Short mmCIF file of C-alpha atoms in Angstrom, two decimals:
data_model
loop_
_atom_site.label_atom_id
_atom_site.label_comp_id
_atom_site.label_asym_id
_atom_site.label_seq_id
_atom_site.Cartn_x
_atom_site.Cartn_y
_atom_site.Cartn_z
CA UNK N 577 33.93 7.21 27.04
CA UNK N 578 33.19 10.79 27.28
CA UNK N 579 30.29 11.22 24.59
CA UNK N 580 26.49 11.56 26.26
CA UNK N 581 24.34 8.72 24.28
CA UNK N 582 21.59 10.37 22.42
CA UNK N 583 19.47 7.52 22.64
CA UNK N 584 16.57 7.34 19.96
CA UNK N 585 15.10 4.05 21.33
CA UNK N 586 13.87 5.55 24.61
CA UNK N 587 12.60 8.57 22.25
CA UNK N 588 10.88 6.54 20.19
CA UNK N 589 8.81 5.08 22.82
CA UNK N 590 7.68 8.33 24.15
CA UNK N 591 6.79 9.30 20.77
CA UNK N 592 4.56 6.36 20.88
CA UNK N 593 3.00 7.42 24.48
CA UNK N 594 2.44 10.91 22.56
CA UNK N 595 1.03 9.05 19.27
CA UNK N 596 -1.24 6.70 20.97
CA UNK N 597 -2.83 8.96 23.52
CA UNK N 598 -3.69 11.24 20.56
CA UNK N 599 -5.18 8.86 19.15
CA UNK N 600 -7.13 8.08 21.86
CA UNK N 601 -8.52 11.74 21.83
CA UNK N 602 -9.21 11.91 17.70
CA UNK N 603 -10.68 8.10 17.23
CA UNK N 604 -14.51 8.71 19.02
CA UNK N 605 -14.07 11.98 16.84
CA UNK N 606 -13.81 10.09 13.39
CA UNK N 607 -15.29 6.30 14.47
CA UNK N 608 -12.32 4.77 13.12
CA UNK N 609 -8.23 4.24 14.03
CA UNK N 610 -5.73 5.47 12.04
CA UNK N 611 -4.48 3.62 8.85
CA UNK N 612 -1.36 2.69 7.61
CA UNK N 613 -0.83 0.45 4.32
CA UNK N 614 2.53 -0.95 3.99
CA UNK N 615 3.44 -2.57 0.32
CA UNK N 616 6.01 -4.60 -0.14
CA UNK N 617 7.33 -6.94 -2.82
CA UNK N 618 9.04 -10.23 -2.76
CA UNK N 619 10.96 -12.01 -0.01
CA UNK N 620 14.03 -9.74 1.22
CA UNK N 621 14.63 -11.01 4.37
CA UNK N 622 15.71 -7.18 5.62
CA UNK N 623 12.95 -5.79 4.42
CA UNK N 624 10.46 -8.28 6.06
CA UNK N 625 12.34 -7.62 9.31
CA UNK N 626 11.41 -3.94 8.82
CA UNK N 627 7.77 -4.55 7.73
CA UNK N 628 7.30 -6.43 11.28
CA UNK N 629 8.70 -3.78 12.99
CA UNK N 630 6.39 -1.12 11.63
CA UNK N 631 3.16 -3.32 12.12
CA UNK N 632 4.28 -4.37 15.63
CA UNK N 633 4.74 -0.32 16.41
CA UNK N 634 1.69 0.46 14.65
CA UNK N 635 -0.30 -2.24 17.19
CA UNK N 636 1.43 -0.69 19.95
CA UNK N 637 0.04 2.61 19.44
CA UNK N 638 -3.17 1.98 18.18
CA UNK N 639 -2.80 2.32 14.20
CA UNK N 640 -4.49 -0.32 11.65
CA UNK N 641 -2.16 -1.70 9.88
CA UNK N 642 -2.93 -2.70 5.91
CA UNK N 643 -0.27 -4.62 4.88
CA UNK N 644 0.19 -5.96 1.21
CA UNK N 645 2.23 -8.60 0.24
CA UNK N 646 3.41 -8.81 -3.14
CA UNK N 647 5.35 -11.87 -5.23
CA UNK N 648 8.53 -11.08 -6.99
CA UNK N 649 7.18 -10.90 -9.98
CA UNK N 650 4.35 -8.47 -9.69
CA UNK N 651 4.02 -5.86 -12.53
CA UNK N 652 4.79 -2.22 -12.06
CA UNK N 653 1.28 -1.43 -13.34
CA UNK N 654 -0.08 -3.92 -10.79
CA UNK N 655 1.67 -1.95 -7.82
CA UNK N 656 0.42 1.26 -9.39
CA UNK N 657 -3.25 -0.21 -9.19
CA UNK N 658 -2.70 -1.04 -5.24
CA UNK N 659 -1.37 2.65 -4.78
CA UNK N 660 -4.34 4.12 -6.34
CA UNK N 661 -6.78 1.45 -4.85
CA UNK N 662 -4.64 2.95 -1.27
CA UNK N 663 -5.33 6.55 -2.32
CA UNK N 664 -8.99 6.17 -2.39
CA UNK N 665 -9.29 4.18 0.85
CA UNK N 666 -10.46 6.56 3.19
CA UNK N 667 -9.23 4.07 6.45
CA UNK N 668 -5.97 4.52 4.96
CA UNK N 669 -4.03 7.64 5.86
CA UNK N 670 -0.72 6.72 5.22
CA UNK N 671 0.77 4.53 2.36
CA UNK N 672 5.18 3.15 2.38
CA UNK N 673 6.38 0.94 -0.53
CA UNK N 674 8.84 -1.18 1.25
CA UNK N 675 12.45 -0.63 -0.21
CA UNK N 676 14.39 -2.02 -1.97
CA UNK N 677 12.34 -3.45 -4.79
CA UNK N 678 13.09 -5.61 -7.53
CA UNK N 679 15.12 -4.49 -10.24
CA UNK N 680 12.32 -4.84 -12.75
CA UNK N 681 9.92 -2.01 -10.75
CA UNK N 682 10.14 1.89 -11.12
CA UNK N 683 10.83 2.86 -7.09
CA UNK N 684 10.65 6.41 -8.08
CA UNK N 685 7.43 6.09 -10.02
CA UNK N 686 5.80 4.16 -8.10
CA UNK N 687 6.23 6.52 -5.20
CA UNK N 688 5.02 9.44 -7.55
CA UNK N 689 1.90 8.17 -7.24
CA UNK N 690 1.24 8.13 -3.28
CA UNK N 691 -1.04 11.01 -3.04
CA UNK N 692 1.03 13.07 -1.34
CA UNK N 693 -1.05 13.26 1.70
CA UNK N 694 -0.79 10.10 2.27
CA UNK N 695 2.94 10.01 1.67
CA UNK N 696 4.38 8.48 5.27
CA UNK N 697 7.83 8.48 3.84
CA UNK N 698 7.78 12.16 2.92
CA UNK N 699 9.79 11.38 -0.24
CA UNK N 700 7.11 12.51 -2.73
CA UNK N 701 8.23 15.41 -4.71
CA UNK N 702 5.39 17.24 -3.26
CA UNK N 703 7.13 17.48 -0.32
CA UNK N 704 10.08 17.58 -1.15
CA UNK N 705 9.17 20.64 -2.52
CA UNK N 706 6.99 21.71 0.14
CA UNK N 707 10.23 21.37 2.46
CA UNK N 708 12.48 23.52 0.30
CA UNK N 709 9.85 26.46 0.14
CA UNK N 710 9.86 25.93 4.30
CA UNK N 711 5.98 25.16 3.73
CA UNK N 712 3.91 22.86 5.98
CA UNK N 713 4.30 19.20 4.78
CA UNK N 714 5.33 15.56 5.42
CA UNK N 715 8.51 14.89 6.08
CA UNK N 716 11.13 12.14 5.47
CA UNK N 717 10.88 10.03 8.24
CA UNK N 718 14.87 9.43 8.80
CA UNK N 719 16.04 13.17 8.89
CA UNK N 720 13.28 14.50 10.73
CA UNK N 721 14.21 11.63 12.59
CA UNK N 722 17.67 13.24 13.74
CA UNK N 723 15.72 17.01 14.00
CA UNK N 724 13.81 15.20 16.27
CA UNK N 725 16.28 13.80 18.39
CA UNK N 726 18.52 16.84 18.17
CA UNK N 727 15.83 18.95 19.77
CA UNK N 728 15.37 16.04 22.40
CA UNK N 729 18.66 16.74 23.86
CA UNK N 730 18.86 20.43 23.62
CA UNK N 731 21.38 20.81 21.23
CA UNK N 732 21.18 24.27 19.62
CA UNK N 733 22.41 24.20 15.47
CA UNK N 734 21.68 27.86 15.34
CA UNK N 735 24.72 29.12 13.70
CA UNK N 736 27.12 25.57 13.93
CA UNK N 737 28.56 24.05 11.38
CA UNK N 738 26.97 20.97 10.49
CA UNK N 739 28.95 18.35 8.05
CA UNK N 740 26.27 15.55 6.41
CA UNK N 741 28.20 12.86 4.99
CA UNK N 742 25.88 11.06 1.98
CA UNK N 743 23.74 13.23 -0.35
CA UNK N 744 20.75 10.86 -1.26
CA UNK N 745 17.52 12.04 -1.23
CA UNK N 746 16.51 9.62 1.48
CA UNK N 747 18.67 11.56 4.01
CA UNK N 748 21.71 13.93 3.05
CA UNK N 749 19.79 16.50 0.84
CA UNK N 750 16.73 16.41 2.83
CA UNK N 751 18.45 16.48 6.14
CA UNK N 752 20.41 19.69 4.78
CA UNK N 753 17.29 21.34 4.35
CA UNK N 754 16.08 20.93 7.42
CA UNK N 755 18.96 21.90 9.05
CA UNK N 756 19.68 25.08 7.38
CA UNK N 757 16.20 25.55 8.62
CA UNK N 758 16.74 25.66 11.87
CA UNK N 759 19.59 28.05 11.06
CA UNK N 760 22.68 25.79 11.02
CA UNK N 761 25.52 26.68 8.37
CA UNK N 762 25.46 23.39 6.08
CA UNK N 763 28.31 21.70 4.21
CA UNK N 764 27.55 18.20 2.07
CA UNK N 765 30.00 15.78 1.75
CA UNK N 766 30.11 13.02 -0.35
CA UNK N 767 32.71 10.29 -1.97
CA UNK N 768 33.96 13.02 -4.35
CA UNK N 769 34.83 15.53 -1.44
CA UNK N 770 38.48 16.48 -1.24
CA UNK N 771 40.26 16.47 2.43
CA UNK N 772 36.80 14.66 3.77
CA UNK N 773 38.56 14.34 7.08
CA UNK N 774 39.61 18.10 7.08
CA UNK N 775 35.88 18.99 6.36
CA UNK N 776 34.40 16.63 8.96
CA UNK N 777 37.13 17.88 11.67
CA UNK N 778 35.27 21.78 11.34
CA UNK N 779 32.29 20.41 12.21
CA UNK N 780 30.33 21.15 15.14
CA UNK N 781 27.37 18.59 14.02
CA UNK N 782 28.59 15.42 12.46
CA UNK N 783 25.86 13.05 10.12
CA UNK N 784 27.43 10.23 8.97
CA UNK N 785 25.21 8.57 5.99
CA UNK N 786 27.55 6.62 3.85
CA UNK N 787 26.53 3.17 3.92
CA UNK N 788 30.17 2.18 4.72
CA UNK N 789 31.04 0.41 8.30
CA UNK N 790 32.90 2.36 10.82
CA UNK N 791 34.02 4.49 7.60
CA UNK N 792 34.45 7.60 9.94
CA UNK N 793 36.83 6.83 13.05
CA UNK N 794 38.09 9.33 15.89
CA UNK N 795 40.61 11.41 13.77
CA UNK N 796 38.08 12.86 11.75
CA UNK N 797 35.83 14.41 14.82
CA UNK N 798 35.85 17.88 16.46
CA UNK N 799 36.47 17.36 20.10
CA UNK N 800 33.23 17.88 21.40
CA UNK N 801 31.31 17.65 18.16
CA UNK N 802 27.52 16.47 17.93
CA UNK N 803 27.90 13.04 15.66
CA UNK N 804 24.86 11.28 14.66
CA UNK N 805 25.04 7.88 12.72
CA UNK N 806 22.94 6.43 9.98
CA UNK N 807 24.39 3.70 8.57
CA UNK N 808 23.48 0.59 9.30
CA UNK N 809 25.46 -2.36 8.04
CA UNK N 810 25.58 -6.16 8.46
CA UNK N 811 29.04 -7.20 9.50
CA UNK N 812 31.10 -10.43 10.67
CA UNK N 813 33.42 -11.35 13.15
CA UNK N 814 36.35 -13.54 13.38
CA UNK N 815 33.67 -16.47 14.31
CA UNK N 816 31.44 -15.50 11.65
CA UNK N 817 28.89 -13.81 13.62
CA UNK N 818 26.98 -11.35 12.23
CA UNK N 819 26.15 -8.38 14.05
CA UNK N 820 25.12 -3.97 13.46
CA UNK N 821 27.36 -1.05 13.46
CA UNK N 822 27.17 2.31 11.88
CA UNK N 823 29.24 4.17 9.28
CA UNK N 824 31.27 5.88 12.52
CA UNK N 825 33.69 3.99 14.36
CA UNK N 826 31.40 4.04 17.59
CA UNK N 827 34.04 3.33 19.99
CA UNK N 828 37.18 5.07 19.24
CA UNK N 829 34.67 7.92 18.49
CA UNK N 830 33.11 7.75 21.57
CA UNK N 831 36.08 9.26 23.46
CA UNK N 832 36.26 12.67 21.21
CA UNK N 833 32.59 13.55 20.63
CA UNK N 834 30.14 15.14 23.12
CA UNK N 835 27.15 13.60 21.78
CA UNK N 836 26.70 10.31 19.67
CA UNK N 837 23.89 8.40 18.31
CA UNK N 838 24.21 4.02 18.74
CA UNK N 839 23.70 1.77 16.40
CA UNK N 840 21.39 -0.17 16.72
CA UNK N 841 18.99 1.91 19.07
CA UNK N 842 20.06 5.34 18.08
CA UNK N 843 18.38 6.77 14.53
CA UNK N 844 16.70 3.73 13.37
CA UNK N 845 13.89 3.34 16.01
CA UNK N 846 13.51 7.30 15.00
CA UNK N 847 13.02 6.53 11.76
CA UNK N 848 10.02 3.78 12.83
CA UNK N 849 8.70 7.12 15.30
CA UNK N 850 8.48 9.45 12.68
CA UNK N 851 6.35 6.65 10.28
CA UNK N 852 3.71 6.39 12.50
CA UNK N 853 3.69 10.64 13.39
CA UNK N 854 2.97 11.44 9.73
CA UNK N 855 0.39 8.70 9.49
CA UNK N 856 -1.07 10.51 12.66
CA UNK N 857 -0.76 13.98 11.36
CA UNK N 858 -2.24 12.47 8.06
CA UNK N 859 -4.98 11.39 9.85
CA UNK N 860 -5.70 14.49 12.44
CA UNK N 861 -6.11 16.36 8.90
CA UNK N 862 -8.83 14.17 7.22
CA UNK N 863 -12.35 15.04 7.25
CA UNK N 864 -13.67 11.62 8.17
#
């Protein structure tokens, strides 16, 4: 293997050194710890995972955790009443409905009505908007996630060509943003892309966000290139056994790139990081 590991677990944790010890410094300032209220509905096993993953990183670093547990069939107005009720907490800095939801509930109105101060996820339009005009904002946990990481390791975008494979709003078009940004030439490419291996093979800085296992495999990397997976998928083997991978073939990949994100223990436990710094920077902001 000739790729360097850019390992977001061990990042993670020193984010959470960082996080905690400012909170340390800010709670005998405002007499209370930092707030986080996590809503989520019914009983998707994945998604309860995830919920237990945030509370347990918001323990370790010293932020209350508010979690809400909803039934499957809870009305959208219902959630909209807990998001308001959230709003005017004032021990709650940050608010995350849990996704996926049902198929009955509005996900993109319900998250139109986190204030969006108190937007952890950094997918209100607020700031999405705030990103495009390159104003001061929260940011979307996952590709700030990757900035983050990116910087971590010294690797300079200014002026490389940078390929993001997936256009959602969760990660491709936000991530583009913030790379062009920071100055990187930005190309993305999605399931409609003609020649996607010819496009991927300019690139300098590889994001692979497809939701499709090991879709991307060595013959579509730069020698040398920067590749950073987000996809995370459920597989089986031969035996049945379920286990992680990304969308890039990680080991066939591994001997072409210079850099490469695992998976697990490469962007996820970013992701998680990033949660609890915009609670934090929600918080450092607040009067009380």
């Amino acid at each position: 293997m000739t790729a360097q590991i850019l390992d977001g677990k061990a990042l993670a944790q020193k984010i959470q050194q960082e996080l905690k010890a400012r909170i340390q410094t800010l709670e005998p300032q405002k007499g209370r710890p930092p707030g986080l209220a996590v809503l989520m509905v019914g009983d998707n096993p994945a998604s309860a995972a995830y919920v237990r993953n945030k509370e347990r990183a918001c323990e370790r670093v010293g932020i209350a955790s508010f979690g809400k547990h909803f039934p499957t069939e809870t009305t959208q107005e219902e959630l909209e009443q807990a998001i308001h009720a959230c709003n005017q907490d004032e021990c709650i800095d940050g608010i995350l409905v849990q996704l996926p939801l049902p198929q009955h509930l509005d996900a993109v109105t319900l998250l139109q009505q986190i204030h969006p101060d108190k937007d952890a996820d950094g997918l209100h339009p607020t700031n999405l908007g705030r990103l495009v005009r390159g104003e001061p904002g929260l940011r979307s946990c996952t590709p700030a996630g990757v900035m983050r990481l990116l910087e971590e390791y010294e690797i300079d975008v200014v002026g490389k060509q940078a390929v993001i494979i997936g256009r959602s709003i969760l990660v491709g078009k936000p991530l583009a943003l913030m790379l062009l940004a920071a100055n990187a030439t930005v190309t993305i490419a999605h399931s409609k892309t003609q020649n996607l291996t010819e496009v991927v093979r300019n690139a300098d800085i590889v994001v692979a966000a497809t939701g499709k296992p090991r879709f991307i495999n060595a013959e579509a990397i730069k020698p040398g290139a920067v590749v950073v997976d987000v996809g995370i998928n459920r597989v089986e083997d031969e035996t049945g056994k379920a286990r992680l991978v990304g969308d890039v073939d990680f080991d066939s990949v591994a001997n072409v790139a210079g850099f490469l994100t695992p998976v697990p223990g490469g962007v996820g436990p970013m992701t998680v990081a990033m949660l609890l710094h915009n609670t934090v920077l929600s918080y450092s902001q607040t009067l009380c």
